[in-house]
mmCIF file of C-alpha atoms and ligand atoms in Angstrom:
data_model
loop_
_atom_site.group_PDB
_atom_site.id
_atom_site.type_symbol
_atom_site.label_atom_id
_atom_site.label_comp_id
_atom_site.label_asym_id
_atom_site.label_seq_id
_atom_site.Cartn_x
_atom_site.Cartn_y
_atom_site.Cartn_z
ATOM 1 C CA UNK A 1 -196.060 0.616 -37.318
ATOM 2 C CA UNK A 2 -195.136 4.032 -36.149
ATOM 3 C CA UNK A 3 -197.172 7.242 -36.709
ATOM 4 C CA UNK A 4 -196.167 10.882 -35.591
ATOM 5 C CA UNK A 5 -197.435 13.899 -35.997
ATOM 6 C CA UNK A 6 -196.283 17.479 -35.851
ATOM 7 C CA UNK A 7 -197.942 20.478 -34.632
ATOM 8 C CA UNK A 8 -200.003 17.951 -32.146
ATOM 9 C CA UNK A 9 -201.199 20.814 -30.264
ATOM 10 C CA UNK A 10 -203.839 19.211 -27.871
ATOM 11 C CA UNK A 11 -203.042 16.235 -29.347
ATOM 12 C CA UNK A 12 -206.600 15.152 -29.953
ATOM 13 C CA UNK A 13 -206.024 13.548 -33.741
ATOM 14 C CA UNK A 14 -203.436 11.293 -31.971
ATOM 15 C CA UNK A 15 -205.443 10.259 -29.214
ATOM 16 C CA UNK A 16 -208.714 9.826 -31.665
ATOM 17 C CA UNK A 17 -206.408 7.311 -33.767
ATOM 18 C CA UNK A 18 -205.532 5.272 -30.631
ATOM 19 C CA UNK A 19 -208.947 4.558 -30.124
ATOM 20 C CA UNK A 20 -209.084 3.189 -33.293
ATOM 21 C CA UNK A 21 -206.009 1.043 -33.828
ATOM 22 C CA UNK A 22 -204.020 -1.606 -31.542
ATOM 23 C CA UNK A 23 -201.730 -1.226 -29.222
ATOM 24 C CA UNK A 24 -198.674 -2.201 -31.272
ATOM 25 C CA UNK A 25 -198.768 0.774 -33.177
ATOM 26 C CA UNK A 26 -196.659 3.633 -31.673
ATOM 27 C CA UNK A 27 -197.984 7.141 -31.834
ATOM 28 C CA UNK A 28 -195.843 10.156 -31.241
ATOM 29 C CA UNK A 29 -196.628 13.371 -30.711
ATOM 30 C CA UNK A 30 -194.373 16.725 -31.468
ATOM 31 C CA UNK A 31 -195.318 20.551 -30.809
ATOM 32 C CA UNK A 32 -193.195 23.635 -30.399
ATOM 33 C CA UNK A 33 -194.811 23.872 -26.562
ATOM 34 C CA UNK A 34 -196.191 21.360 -24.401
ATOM 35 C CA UNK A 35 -198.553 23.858 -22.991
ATOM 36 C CA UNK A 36 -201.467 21.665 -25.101
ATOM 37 C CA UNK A 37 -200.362 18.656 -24.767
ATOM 38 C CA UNK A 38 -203.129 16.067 -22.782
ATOM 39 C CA UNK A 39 -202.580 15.154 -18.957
ATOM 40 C CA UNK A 40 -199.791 12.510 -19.352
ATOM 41 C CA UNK A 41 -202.631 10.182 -17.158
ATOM 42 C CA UNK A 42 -204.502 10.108 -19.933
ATOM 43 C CA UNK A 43 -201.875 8.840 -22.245
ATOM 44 C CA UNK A 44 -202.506 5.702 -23.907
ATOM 45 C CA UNK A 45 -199.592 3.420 -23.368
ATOM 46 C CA UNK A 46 -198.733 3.594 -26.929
ATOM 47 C CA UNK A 47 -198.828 7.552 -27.224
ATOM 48 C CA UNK A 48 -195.986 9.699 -26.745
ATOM 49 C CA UNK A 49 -195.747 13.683 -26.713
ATOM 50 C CA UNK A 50 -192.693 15.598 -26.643
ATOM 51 C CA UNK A 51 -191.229 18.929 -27.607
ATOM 52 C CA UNK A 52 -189.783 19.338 -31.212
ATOM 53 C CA UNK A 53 -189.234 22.585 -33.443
ATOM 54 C CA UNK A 54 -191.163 21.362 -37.020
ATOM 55 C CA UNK A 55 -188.892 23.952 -38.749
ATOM 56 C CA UNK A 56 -185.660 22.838 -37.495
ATOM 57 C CA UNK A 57 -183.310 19.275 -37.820
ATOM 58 C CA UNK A 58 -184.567 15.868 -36.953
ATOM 59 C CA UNK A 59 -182.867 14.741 -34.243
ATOM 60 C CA UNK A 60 -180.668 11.888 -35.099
ATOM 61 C CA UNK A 61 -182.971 9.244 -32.885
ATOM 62 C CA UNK A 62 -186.297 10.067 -34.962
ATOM 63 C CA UNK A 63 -184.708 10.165 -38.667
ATOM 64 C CA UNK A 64 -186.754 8.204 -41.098
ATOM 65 C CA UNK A 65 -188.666 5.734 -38.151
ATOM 66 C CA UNK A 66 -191.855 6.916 -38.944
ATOM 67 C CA UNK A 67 -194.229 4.938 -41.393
ATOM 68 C CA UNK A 68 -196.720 8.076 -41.188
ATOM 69 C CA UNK A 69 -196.519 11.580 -40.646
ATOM 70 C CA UNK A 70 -199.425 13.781 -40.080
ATOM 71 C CA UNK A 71 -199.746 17.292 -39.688
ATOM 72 C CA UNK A 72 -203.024 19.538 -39.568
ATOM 73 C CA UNK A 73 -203.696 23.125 -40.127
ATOM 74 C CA UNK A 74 -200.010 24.615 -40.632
ATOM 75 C CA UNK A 75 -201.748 27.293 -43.215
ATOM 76 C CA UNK A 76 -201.318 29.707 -40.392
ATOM 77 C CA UNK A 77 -197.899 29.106 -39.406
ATOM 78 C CA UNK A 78 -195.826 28.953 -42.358
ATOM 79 C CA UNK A 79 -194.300 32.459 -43.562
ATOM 80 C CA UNK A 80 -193.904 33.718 -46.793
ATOM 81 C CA UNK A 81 -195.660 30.655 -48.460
ATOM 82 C CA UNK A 82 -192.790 28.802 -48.393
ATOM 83 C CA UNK A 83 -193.116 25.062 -46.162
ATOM 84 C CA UNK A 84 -190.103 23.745 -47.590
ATOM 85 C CA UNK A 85 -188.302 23.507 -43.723
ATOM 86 C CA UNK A 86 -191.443 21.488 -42.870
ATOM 87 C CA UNK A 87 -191.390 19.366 -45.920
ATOM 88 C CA UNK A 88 -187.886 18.895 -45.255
ATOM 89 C CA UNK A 89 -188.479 18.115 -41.002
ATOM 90 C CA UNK A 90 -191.219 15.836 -41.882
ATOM 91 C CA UNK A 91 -189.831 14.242 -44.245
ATOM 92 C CA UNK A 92 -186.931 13.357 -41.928
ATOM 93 C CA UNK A 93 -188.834 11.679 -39.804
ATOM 94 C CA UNK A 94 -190.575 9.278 -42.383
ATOM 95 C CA UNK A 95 -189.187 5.880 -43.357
ATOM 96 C CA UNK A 96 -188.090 5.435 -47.050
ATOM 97 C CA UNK A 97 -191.570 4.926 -48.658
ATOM 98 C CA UNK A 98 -193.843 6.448 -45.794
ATOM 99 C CA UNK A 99 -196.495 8.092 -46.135
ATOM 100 C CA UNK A 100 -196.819 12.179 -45.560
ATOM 101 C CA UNK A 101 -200.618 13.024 -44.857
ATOM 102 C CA UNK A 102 -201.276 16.602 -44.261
ATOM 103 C CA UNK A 103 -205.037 18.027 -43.882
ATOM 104 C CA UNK A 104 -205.272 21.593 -43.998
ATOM 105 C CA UNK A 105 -207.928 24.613 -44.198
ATOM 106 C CA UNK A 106 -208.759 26.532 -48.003
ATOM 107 C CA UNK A 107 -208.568 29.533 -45.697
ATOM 108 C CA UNK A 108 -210.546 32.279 -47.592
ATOM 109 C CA UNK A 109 -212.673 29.896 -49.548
ATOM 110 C CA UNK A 110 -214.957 27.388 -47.574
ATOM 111 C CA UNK A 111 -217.943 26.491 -49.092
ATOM 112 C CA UNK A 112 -220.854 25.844 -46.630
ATOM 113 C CA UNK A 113 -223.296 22.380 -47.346
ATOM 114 C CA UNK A 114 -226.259 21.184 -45.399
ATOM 115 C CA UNK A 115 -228.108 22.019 -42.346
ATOM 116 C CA UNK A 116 -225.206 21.387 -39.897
ATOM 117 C CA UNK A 117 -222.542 23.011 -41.492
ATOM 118 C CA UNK A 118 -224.454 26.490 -41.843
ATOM 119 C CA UNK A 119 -225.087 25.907 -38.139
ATOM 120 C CA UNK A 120 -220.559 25.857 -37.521
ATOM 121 C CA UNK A 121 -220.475 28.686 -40.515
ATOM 122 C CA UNK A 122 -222.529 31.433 -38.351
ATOM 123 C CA UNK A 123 -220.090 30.556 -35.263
ATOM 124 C CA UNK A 124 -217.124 30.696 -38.245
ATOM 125 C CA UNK A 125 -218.331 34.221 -39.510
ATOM 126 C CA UNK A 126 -218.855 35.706 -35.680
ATOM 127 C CA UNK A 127 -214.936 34.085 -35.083
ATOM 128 C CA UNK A 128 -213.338 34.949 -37.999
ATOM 129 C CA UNK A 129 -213.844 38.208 -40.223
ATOM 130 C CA UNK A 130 -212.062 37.438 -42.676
ATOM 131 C CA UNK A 131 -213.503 34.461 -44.022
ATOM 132 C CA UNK A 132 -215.626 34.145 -46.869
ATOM 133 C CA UNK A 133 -218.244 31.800 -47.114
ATOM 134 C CA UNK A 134 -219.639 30.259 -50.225
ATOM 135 C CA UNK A 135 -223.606 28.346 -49.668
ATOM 136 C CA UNK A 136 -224.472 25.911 -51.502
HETATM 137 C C1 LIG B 201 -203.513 25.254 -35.474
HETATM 138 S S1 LIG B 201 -202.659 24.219 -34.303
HETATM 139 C C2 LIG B 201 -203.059 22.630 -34.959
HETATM 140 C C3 LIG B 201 -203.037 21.576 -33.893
HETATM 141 C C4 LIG B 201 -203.290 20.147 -34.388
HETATM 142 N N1 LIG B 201 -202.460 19.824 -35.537
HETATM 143 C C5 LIG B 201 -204.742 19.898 -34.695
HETATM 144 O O1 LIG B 201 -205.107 19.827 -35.873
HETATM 145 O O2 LIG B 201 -205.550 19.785 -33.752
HETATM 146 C C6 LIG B 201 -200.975 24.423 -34.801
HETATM 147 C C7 LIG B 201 -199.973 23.798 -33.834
HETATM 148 O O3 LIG B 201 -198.662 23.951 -34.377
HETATM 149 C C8 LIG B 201 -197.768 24.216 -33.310
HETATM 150 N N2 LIG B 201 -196.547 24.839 -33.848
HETATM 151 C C9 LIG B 201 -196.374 26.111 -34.280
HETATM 152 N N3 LIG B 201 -195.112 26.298 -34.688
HETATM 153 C C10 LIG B 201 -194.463 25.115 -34.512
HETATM 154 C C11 LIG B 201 -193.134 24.671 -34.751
HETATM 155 N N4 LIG B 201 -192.200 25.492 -35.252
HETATM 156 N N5 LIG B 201 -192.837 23.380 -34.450
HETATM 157 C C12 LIG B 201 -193.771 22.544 -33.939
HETATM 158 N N6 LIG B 201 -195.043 22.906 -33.686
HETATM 159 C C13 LIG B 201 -195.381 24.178 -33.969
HETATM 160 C C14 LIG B 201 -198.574 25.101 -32.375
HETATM 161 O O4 LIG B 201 -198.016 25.105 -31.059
HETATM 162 C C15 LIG B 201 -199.963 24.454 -32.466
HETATM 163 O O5 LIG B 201 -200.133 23.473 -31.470
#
């Protein structure tokens, strides 16, 4: 099985996964910059990173090998609403039949539950100004 993920950044939804799955299962990692990317020490043998523009082609070596692809919090990169280069990169990368997961933020709407999470929303509302909070 083969999972990447675009927009890695630090990588740390990658390396979380290895942790949780065998060794036979490839993980690959893609951002714009490597400046993020973990110490390549720390690098599970089955955990890749590399470079790789999410809104451009898919190199002919990584079209449609991947069984997953993730991505994570792209609502503040894509322009003008419109992720259809991203759709169409990620989509390149996945198998016939794989999966696309993508996790993202309801920027400007977050509602707020239980002790812990008003704990994160005061750091939230002191980080970001524009972000409305709904308590439940
Ligand atoms: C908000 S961070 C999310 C990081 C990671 N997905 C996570 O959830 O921890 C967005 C990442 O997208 C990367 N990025 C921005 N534009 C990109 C592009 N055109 N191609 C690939 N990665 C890009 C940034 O460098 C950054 O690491």
């Amino acid at each position: 099985m083969k999972v990447a993920e675009i927009g890695t950044g630090t990588g740390m939804w990658l390396l979380d996964l290895a942790s949780q799955l065998p060794e036979s299962v490839q993980l690959d990692g893609f951002d714009l910059s490597e400046e993020q990317f973990p110490a390549r020490y720390i690098w599970p043998a089955n955990v890749t990173f590399d470079k790789l523009d999410a809104f451009g082609d898919v190199p002919d070596h990584l079209a449609n090998k991947y069984d997953v692809v993730h991505l994570r919090f792209w609502c503040c990169i894509v322009r003008n609403n419109d992720p259809t280069r991203l759709i169409r990169h990620a989509a390149g990368l996945l198998k016939p039949g794989g999966y696309l997961q993508w996790e993202d933020a309801n920027t400007g709407k977050t509602v707020v539950r239980g002790e812990i999470a008003e704990e994160f929303a005061k750091v939230v509302r002191s980080t970001f100004s524009a972000e409305e909070l709904y308590f439940e």
